[in-house]
XYZ file of C-alpha atoms in Angstrom:
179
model
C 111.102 106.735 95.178
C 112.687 105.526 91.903
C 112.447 107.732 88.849
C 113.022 106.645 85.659
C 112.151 107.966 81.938
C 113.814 108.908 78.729
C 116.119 111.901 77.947
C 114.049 114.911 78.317
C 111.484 114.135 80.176
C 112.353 116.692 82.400
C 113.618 114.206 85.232
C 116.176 116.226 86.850
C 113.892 119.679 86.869
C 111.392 117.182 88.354
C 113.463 115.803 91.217
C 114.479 119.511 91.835
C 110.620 121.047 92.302
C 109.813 117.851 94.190
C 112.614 118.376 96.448
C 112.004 121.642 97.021
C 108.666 121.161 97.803
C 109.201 118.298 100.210
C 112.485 120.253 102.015
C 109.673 123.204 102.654
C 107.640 120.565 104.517
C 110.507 119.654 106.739
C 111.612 116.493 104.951
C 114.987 115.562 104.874
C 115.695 114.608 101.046
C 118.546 112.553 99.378
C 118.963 112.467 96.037
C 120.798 109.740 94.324
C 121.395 110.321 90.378
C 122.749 107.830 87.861
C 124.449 109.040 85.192
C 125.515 106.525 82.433
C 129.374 106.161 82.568
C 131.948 105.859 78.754
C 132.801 102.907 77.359
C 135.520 103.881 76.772
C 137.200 106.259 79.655
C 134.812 104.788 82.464
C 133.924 108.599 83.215
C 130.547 110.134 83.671
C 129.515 113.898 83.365
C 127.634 113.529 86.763
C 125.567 116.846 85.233
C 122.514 115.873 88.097
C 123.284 117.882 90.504
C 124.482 120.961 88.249
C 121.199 120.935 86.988
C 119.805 120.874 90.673
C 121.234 123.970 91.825
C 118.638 125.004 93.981
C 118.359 121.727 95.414
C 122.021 121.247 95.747
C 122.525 124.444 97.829
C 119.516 123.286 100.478
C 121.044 122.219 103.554
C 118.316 119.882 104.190
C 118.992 118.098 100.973
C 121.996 116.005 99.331
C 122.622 115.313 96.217
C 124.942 112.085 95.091
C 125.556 112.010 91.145
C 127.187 108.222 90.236
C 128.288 106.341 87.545
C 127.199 103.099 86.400
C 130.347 102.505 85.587
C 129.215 99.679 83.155
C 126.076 98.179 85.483
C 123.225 96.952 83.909
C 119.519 97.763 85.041
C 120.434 101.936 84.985
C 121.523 102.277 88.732
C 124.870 101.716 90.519
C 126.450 98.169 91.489
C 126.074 99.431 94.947
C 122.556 102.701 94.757
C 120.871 100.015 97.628
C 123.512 100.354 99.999
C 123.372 104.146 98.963
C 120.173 104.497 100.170
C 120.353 102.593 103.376
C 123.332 105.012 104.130
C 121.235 108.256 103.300
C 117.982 106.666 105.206
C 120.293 105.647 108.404
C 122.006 109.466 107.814
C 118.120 110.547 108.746
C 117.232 111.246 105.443
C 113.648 110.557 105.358
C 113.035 110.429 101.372
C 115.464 109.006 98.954
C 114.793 109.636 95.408
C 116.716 107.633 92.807
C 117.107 108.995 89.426
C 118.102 106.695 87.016
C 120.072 106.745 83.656
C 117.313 106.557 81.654
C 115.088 104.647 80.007
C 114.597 101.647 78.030
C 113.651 97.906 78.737
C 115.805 97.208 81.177
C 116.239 99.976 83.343
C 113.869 99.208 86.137
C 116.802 97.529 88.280
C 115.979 100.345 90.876
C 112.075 99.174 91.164
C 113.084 96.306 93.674
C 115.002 98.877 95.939
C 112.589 101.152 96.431
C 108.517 101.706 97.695
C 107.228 103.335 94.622
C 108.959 103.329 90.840
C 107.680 106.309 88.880
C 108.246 106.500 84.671
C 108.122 110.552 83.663
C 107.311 111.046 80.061
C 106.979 113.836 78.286
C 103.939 114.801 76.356
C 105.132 114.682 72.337
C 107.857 112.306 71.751
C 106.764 110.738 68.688
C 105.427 107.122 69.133
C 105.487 106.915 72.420
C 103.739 103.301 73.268
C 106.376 102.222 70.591
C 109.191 103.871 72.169
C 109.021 102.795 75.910
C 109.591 99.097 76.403
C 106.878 97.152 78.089
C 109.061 95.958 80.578
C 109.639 99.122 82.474
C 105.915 100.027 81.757
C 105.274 96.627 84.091
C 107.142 97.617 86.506
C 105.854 101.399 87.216
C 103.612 101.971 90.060
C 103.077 105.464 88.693
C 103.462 106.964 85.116
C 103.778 110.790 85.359
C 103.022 113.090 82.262
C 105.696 116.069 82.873
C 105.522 119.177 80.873
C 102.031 119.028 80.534
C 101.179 122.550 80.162
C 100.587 125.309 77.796
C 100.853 123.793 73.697
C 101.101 120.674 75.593
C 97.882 120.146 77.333
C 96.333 118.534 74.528
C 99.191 115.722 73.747
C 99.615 115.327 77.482
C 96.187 114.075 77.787
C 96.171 112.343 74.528
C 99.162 110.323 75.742
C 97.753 110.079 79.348
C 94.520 108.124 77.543
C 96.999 106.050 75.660
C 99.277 105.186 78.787
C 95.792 104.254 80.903
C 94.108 101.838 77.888
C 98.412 100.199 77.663
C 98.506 99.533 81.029
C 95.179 98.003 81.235
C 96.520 95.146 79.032
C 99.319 94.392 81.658
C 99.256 91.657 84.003
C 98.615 93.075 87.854
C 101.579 92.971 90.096
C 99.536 93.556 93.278
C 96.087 92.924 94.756
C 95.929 96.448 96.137
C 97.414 99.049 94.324
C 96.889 99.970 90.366
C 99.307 101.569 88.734
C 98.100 104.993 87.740
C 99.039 107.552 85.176
């Protein structure tokens, strides 16, 4: 699975409950998080997996934070061969978080089965703020913090995502996108 969505949509904290959930069920889960790398130093923070701390200390789980170390498309030169290495390691699901979002950040949606966009529930202009091209390209838009003051926006935005997406040309003759 391929995650992608803007800063603070609660990606990481996602990937961790999800995780969890799926390493109670037996699964075997790899995690492979992007982390946008400095122009100027090359670095990254590689903060992923410190946020994933219960998921990080799950022995049925692993957890690789990488930079992009300047590649386009917000995964790795080389996240497919990452996950060939984690599925032939007998990892059974591979999720790939990656850096974030924008138009071109859907690199990751040819690599995997399923590309999900989080959002959160009150960004502002949301339809304005996520480009169409990594809308077209989601199998599965996920409204995340959708609870408590946020019911109400979170279903607001949900109606908005549904009529968007409706406008979009289908990229399969069996599966809609949902939201």
């Amino acid at each position: 699975l391929g995650l992608s969505g803007p800063p603070g949509a609660g990606k990481s904290t996602f990937i961790e409950c999800f995780g969890k959930m799926l390493t109670e069920r037996k699964h075997k889960v790899s995690v492979l998080a992007v982390d946008p790398s400095s122009s100027t130093s090359g670095g990254s923070l590689l903060g992923d997996k410190t946020r994933m701390t219960e998921l990080s200390r799950d022995m049925n789980a692993y957890i690789r934070p990488s930079p992009t170390r300047g590649t386009l498309g917000g995964v790795t030169r080389t996240t497919n061969e990452a996950i060939l290495l984690c599925e032939g390691g007998g990892y059974n699901i591979v999720l790939v978080e990656t850096v974030g979002v924008g138009q071109s950040e859907f690199a990751v949606a040819d690599m995997v089965d399923m590309f999900i966009l989080l959002l959160p529930p009150a960004g502002g202009d949301e339809l304005q703020g996520i480009k169409r091209g990594i809308i077209e390209m989601a199998d599965l838009v996920a409204i995340n913090k959708a609870d408590g003051d946020l019911v109400v926006p979170a279903r607001r935005i949900q109606a908005e995502y549904v009529s968007a997406m409706k406008l979009l040309r289908k990229r399969s003759k069996v599966w809609r996108p949902k939201v």
